[in-house]
XYZ file of C-alpha atoms in Angstrom:
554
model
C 116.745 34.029 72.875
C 117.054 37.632 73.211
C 113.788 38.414 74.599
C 113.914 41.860 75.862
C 112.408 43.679 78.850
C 111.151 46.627 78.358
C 109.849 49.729 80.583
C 107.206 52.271 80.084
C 108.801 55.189 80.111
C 107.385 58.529 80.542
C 110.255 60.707 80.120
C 113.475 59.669 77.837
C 116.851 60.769 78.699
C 116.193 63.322 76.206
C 113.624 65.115 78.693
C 116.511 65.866 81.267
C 119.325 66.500 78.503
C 117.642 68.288 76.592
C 115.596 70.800 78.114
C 113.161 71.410 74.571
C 112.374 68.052 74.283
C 109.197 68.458 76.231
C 106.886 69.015 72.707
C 109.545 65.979 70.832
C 109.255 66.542 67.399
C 108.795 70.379 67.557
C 109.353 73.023 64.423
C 112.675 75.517 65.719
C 111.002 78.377 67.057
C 108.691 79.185 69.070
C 105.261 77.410 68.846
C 102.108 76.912 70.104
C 101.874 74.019 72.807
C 100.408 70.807 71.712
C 96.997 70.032 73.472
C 97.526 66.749 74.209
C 100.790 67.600 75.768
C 99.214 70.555 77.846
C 96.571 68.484 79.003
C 99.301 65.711 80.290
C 100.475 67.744 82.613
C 104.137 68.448 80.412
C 105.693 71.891 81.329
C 106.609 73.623 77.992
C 110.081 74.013 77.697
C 111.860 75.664 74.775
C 111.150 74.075 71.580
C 114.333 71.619 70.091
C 114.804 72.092 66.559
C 113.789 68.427 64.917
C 116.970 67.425 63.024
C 118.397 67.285 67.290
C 115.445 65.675 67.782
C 115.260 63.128 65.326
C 119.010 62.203 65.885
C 118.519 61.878 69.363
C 115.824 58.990 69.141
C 117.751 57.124 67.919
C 121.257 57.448 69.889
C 119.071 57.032 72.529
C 117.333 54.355 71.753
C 120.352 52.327 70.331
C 122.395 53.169 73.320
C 119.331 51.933 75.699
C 119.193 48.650 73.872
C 123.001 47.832 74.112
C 123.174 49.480 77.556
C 120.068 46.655 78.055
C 121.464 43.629 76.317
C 125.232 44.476 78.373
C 123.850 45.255 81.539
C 120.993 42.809 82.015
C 121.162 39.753 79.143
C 121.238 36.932 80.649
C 123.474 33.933 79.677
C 119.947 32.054 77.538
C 119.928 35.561 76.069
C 116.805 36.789 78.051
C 117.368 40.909 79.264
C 115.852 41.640 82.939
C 115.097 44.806 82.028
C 114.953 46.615 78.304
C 115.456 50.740 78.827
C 115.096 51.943 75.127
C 111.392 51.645 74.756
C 111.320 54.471 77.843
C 113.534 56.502 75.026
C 111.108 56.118 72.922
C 108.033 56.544 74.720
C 108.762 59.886 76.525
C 109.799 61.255 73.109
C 106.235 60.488 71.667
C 104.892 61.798 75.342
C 107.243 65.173 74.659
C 105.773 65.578 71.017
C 103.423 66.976 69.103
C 100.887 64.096 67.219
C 102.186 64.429 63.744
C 105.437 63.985 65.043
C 104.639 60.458 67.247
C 104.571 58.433 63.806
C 108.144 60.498 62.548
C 109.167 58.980 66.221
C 108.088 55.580 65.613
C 110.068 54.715 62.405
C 112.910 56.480 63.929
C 112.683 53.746 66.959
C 111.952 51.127 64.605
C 115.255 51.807 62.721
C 117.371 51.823 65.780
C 116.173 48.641 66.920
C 116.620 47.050 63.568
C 120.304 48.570 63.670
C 121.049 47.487 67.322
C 119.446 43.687 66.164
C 120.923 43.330 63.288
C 124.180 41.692 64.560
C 122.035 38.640 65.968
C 118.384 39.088 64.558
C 117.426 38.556 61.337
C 115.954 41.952 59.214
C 112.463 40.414 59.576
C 113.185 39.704 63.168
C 114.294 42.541 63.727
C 111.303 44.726 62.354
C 108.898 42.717 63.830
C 110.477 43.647 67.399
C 111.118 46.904 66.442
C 107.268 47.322 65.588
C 106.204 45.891 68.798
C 108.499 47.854 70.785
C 106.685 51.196 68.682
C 103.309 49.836 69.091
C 103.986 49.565 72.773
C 105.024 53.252 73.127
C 102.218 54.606 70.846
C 99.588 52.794 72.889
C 100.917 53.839 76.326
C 101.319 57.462 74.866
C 98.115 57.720 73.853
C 96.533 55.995 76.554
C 98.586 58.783 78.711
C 97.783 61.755 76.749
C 94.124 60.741 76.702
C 94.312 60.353 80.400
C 95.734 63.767 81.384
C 98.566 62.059 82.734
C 100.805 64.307 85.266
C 104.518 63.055 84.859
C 105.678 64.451 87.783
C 103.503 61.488 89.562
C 103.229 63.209 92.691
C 99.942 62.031 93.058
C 98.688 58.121 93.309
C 95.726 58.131 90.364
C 98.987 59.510 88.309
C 101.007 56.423 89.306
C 97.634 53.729 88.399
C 97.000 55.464 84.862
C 100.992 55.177 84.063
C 100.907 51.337 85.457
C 97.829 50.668 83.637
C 98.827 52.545 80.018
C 102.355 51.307 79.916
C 103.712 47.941 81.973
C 100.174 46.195 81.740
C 98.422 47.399 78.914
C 101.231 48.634 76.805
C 103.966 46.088 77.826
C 101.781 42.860 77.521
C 99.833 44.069 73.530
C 104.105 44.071 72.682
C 104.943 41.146 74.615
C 102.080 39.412 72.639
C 103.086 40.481 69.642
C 107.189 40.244 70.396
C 106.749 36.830 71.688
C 104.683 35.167 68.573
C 107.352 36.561 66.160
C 110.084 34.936 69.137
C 108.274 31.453 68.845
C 107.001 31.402 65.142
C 110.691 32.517 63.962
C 113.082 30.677 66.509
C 110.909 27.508 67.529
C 112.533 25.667 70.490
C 111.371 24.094 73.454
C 109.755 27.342 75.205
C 106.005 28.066 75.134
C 104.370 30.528 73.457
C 103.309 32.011 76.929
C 106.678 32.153 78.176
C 108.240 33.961 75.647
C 105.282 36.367 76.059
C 105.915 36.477 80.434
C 109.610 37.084 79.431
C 108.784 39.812 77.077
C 106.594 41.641 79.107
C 108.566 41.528 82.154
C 111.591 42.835 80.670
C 109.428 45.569 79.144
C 107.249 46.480 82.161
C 109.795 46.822 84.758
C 112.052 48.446 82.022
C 109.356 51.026 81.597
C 108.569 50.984 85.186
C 111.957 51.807 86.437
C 113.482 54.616 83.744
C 110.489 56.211 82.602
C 109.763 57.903 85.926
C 112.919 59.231 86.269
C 113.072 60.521 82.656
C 109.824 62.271 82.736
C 109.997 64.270 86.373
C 113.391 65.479 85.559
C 111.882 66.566 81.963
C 109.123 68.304 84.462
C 111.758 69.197 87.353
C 111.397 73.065 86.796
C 107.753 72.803 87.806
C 107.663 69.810 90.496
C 106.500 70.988 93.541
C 108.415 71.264 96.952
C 107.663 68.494 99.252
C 107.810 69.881 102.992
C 111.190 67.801 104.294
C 111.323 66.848 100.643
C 112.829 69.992 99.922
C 115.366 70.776 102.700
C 119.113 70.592 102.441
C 120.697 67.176 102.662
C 121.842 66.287 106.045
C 124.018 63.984 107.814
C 121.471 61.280 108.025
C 120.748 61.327 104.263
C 124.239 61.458 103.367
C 124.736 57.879 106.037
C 121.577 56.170 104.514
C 123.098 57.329 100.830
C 126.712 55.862 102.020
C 125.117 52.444 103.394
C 122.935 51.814 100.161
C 125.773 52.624 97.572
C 127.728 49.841 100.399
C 125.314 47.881 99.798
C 125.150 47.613 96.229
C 129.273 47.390 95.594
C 129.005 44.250 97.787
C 126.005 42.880 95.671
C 128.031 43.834 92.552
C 131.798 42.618 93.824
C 130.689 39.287 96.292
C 134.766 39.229 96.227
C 134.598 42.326 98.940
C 134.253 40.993 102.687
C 130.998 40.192 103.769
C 129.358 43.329 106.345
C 130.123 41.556 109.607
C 130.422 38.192 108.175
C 126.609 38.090 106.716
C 126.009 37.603 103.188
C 124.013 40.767 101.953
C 120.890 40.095 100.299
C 119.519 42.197 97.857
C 116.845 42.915 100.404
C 118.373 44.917 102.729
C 118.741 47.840 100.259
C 115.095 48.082 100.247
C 115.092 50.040 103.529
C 117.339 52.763 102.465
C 115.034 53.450 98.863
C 111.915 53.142 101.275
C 113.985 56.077 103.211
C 114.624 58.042 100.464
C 110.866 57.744 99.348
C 110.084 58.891 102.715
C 112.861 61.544 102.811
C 113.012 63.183 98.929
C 110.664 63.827 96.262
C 109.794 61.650 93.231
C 112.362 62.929 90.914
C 115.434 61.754 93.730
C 113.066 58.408 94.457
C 112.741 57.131 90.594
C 116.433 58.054 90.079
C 117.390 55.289 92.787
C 115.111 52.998 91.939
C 116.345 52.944 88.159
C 119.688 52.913 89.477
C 118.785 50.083 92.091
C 117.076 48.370 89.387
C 119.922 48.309 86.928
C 122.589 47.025 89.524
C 120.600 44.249 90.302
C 120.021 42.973 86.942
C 123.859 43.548 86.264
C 124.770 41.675 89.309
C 122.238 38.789 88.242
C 122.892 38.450 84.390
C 126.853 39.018 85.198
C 126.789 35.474 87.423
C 126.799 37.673 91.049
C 124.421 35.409 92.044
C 122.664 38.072 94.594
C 119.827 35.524 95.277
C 121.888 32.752 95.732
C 122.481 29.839 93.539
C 120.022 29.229 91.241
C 119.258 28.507 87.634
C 119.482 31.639 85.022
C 115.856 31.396 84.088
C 114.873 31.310 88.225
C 117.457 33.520 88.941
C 116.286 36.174 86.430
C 112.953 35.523 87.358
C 113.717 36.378 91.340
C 115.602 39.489 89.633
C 112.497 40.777 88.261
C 110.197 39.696 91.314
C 112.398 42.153 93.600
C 112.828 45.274 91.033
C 109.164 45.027 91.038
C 108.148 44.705 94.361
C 111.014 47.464 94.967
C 109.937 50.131 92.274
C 106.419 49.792 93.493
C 106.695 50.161 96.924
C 109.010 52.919 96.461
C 106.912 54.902 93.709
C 103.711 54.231 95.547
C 105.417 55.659 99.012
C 106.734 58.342 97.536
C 103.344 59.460 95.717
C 101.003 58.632 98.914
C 103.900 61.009 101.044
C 103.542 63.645 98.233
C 99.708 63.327 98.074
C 99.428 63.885 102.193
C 101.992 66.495 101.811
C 99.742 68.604 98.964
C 97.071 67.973 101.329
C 98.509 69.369 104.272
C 99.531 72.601 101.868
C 96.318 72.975 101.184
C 94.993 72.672 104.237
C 97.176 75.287 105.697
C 96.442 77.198 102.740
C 92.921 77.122 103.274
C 93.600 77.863 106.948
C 95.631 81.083 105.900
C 92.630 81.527 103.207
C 90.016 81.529 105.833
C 92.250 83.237 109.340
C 92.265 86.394 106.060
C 88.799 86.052 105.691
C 87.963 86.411 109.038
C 90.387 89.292 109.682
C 88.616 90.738 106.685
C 85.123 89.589 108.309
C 86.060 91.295 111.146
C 87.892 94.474 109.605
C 84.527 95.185 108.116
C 82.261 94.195 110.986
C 84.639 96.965 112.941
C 83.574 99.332 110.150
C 80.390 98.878 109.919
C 79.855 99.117 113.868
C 82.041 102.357 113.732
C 79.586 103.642 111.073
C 76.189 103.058 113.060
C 78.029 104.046 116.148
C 78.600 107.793 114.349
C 75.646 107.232 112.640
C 73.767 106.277 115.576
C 75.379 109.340 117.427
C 74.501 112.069 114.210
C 71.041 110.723 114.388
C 71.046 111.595 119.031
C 72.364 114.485 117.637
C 69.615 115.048 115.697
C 66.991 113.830 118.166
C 68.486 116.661 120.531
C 69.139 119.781 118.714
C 66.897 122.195 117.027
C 66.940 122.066 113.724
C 66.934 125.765 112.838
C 69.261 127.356 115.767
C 71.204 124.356 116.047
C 70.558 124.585 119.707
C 69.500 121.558 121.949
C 65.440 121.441 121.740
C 63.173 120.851 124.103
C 63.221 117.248 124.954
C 67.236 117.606 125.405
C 66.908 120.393 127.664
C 64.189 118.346 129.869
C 66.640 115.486 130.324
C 69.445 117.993 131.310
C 67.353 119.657 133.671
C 65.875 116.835 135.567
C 69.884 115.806 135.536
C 70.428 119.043 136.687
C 67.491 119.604 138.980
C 68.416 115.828 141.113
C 71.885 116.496 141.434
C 71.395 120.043 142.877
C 68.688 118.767 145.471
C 71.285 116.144 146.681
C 73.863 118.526 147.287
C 71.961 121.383 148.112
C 73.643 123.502 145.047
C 71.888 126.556 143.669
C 70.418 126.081 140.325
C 68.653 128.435 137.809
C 66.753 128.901 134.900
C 65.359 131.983 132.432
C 62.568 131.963 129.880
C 62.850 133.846 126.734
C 60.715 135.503 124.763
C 61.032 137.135 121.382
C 59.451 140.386 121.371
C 56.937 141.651 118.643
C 57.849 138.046 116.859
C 54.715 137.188 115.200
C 54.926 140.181 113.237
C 58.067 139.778 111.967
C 56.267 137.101 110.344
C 53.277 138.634 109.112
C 55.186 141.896 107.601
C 58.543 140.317 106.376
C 57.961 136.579 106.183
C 59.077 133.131 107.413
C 62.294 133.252 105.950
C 63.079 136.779 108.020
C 61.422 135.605 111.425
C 64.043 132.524 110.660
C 66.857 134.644 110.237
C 65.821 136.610 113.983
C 65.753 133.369 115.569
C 69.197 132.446 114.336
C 70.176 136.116 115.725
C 68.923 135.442 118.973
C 69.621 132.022 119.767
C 73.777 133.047 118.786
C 73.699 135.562 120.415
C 72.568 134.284 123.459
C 74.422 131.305 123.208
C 78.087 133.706 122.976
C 76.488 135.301 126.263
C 76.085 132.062 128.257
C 78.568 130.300 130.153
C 80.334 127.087 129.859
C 77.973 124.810 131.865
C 74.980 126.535 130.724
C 72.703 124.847 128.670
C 70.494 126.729 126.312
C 68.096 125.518 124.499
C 64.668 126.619 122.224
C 62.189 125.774 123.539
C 59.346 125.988 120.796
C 58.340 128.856 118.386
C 59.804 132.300 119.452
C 60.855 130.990 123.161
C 64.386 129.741 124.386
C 64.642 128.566 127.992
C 68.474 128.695 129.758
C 69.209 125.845 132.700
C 71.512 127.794 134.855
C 73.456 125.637 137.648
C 75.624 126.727 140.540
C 73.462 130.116 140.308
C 71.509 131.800 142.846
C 68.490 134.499 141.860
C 70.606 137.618 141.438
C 72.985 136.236 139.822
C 70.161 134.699 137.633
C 68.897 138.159 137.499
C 72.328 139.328 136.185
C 72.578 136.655 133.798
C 69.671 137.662 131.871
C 70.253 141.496 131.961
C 73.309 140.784 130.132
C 71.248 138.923 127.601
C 69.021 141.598 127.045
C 71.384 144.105 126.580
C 73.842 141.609 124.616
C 70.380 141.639 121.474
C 70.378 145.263 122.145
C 73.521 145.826 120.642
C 73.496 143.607 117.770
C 70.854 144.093 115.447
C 69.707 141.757 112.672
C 70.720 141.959 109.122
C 67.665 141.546 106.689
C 67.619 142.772 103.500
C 69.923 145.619 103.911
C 68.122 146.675 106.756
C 69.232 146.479 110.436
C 66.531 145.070 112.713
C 66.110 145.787 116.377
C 65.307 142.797 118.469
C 64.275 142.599 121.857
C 63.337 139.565 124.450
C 61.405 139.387 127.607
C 63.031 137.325 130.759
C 61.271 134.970 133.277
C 63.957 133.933 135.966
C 63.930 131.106 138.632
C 65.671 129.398 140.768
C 65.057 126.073 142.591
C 63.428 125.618 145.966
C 66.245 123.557 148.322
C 63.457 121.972 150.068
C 61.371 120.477 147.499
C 61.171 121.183 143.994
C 60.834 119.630 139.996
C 61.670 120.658 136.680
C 57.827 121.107 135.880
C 57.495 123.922 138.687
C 60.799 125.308 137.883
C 59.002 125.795 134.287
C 56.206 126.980 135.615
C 57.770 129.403 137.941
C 59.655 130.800 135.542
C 57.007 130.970 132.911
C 54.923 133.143 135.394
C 57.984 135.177 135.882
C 57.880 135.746 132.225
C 54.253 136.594 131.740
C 55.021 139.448 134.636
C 57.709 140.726 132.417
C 55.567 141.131 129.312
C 52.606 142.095 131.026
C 54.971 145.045 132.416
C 55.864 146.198 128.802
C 57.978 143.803 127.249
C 61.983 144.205 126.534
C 62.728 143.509 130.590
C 63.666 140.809 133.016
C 61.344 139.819 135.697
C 61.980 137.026 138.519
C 60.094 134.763 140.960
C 61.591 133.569 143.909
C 59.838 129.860 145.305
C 58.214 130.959 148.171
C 56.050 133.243 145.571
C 53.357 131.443 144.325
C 53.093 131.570 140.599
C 49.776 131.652 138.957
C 49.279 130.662 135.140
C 49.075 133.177 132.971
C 48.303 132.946 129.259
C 50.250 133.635 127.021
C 50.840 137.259 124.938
């Protein structure tokens, strides 16, 4: 009985030879991408015209079933493994959904033409229609699912297990195995025609249709850290022993390695490497290849498990491309998974070491802001608004500076109050905005009069006050004469008039033995009054051992 096993595929050999086949069934030209196949995950690739397509179905699927029925019949007739349906199923997978039905009688006519020789017609379609209903089911299963076919991730791995060699796989094997024992009656059971059927289906669909569909996806599978380095030396020896391996399964004539008699199980170790080593697309590829050479070595009488009946013998066949596929699928997804992981992890890493640069970048910024910000607004705190000199608190904290430093070293120090002259009624006959402008005049010009260490400042209204250091009294004296002739000679500019602007002087210098910034003021404020009590326009001085009596002031 030719029962056949079959495999869920996900990709046909289409999806890898022919780059367009990942929409099957697609108009020539360029369309818009089916839904269903966006949503599975299926990179778009360019459309194949449909009279390729539709001959390729079923080349491929003919050439699958004889490829199955020479490779992998065994002597009672029963295959190990049946490839087309994966033909067929990564075709409907690669299509758009009015084409999955075109797809379906296509497959159903190529398994009717590769039965014919032994089936009946009515056997024939009858297997042919469970072998379509088993791809239609697992497609749309898939499709619904948003399956990826690159199955780099586990989930991926349990929906295409699920939709295709146990769902899929055992509705055909039902229906497969009823026509099998209703049309060829023998000695079998109803349920073993069906466990035959849908383990030459599942593992057929379990071992091709991975390969098939990440190849058909290749140009978008994703690196996998190792996964994608150069082949070495070590890959190339692990390569060299499995390939060993598998001649000596295939040709038991060869000598034995060492005198042992290999065992299909010690190839497992080099696919478990590979899984370990590559990414799924290199993984599935062995395992299909794996797969097949051990069903050829146990339908062609190579007795790799030792021996034993056919139906055993098949049956320990099946056991190990099972056990083999899964472990080496489900390795090589897990690896991928923890790989993506890691990617993103670093990723995020990267993600969040450029946030915090940024973070930082802008905390910098902002801190260099209020740190000019914060200096503008000292700035502001100490200079006069109007003469842009330093105002009166300033000039306090750089004479009590002053005033300490020059009682520690016993350094002369100075200062000069200044007076406008007349200012009030520069006010009252030509305005604010003109008694402005004077105060402008005089605090420039005696700002360009002062020296470097000087510090000049107004100190409310109409009066300016100079802190002096490293200056005796007559030099003090000298200081100010040259500031009142210095507004002598420069007149102020108001309305196309010249104005004449004079100051009165109070000068002062600190007592060595004991002194403050308050008397200094007051000293020199006394000074002052002398100077416009004596007519204004003049500089008057009071040394500290003159005691200074306060005077209102004029």
């Amino acid at each position: 009985m030719p029962v056949k096993a079959k495999n869920d595929v996900r990709e046909t050999p289409m999806s890898s030879e022919m780059p367009g086949a990942t929409d099957a069934g697609l108009r020539s030209g360029s369309v818009a991408p089916d839904p269903a196949v966006a949503r599975s995950g299926l990179s778009m690739h360019q459309p194949l015209p449909r009279p390729i397509l539709w001959l390729a179905v079923p080349l491929c699927y003919f050439a699958g079933a004889k490829l199955g029925v020479w490779a992998t019949a065994m002597p009672d007739g029963i295959s190990i493994l049946w490839p087309p349906n994966a033909v067929l199923l990564s075709a409907m997978l690669l299509s758009r959904g009015r084409d999955v039905a075109i797809i379906a009688l296509l497959g159903i006519a190529a398994e009717v033409a590769a039965d014919l020789p032994t089936f009946t017609l009515a056997e024939a379609l009858v297997f042919g229609v469970a072998n379509a209903t088993e791809c239609l089911v697992a497609s749309h299963l898939l499709k619904a699912w948003s399956f990826d076919p690159r199955l780099g991730r586990l989930a991926d791995l349990r929906k295409f297990l699920i939709a295709g060699p146990l769902g899929a796989a055992l509705l055909a094997a039902a229906i497969g195995g009823a026509a099998y024992w209703q049309l060829r009656p023998d000695d079998t059971s109803y349920l073993e025609f069906v466990r035959v059927w849908w383990m030459g289906d599942s593992l057929g669909l379990l071992i091709f249709t991975p390969p098939l569909l990440t190849f058909a996806a290749g140009g978008h599978a994703r690196a996998e850290g190792r996964a994608s380095a150069s082949v070495g030396a070590a890959d190339l020896a692990v390569l060299a022993l499995g390939i060993a391996l598998l001649a000596m399964l295939l040709f038991p004539q060869w000598p034995r390695l060492a005198g042992v008699t290999v065992a299909p199980v010690l190839v497992i170790p080099c696919v478990v490497y590979l899984a370990a080593r590559f990414d799924v697309r290199v993984v599935s590829g062995a395992v299909a290849v794996v797969g097949l050479a051990i069903a050829y070595a146990t339908s062609h009488g190579r007795h790799p498990f030792g021996d034993l009946p056919p139906s055993e013998s098949s049956m320990r066949a099946q056991e190990f491309i099972l056990a083999m596929s899964l472990l080496a699928l489900s390795l090589v997804a897990l690896l991928r998974q923890l790989r993506d992981r890691q990617q993103e992890l670093r990723l995020a890493n990267e993600r969040l070491d450029e946030f915090n640069r940024s973070l930082e970048e802008r905390v910098e910024e902002r801190t260099a802001a209020l740190d000019a910000m914060n200096r503008q607004l000292e700035h502001l705190a100490m200079t006069d608004a109007l003469t842009s000199l330093a105002n009166r608190r300033a000039w306090f904290i750089a004479a009590r500076g002053a005033v300490d430093n020059a009682l520690r070293h016993g350094h002369p120090l100075a200062i000069v109050m200044i007076d406008v002259d007349h200012f009030k009624s520069v006010n009252d006959k030509r305005g604010h905005a003109a008694g402005d402008a004077v105060l402008r005049h005089v605090a420039a010009t005696l700002q360009a009069t002062v020296r470097t260490g000087d510090v000049l400042a107004r100190y409310g209204g109409e009066e300016f006050v100079l802190l002096a250091p490293e200056t005796d009294l007559a030099s003090a004296v000298a200081l100010a004469a040259r500031m009142r002739e210095a507004l002598h000679e420069q007149a102020v500019p108001l309305e196309g008039s010249l104005l004449s602007v004079t100051a009165s002087f109070g000068v002062t210098v600190l007592d060595a033995r004991q002194d403050s910034v308050d008397r200094l003021v007051h000293r020199a404020d006394a000074a002052l009054y002398e100077a416009k009590m004596a007519g204004r326009d003049r500089v008057s001085a009071l040394a500290p051992d003159v005691p200074a009596e306060a005077k209102p002031r004029c």
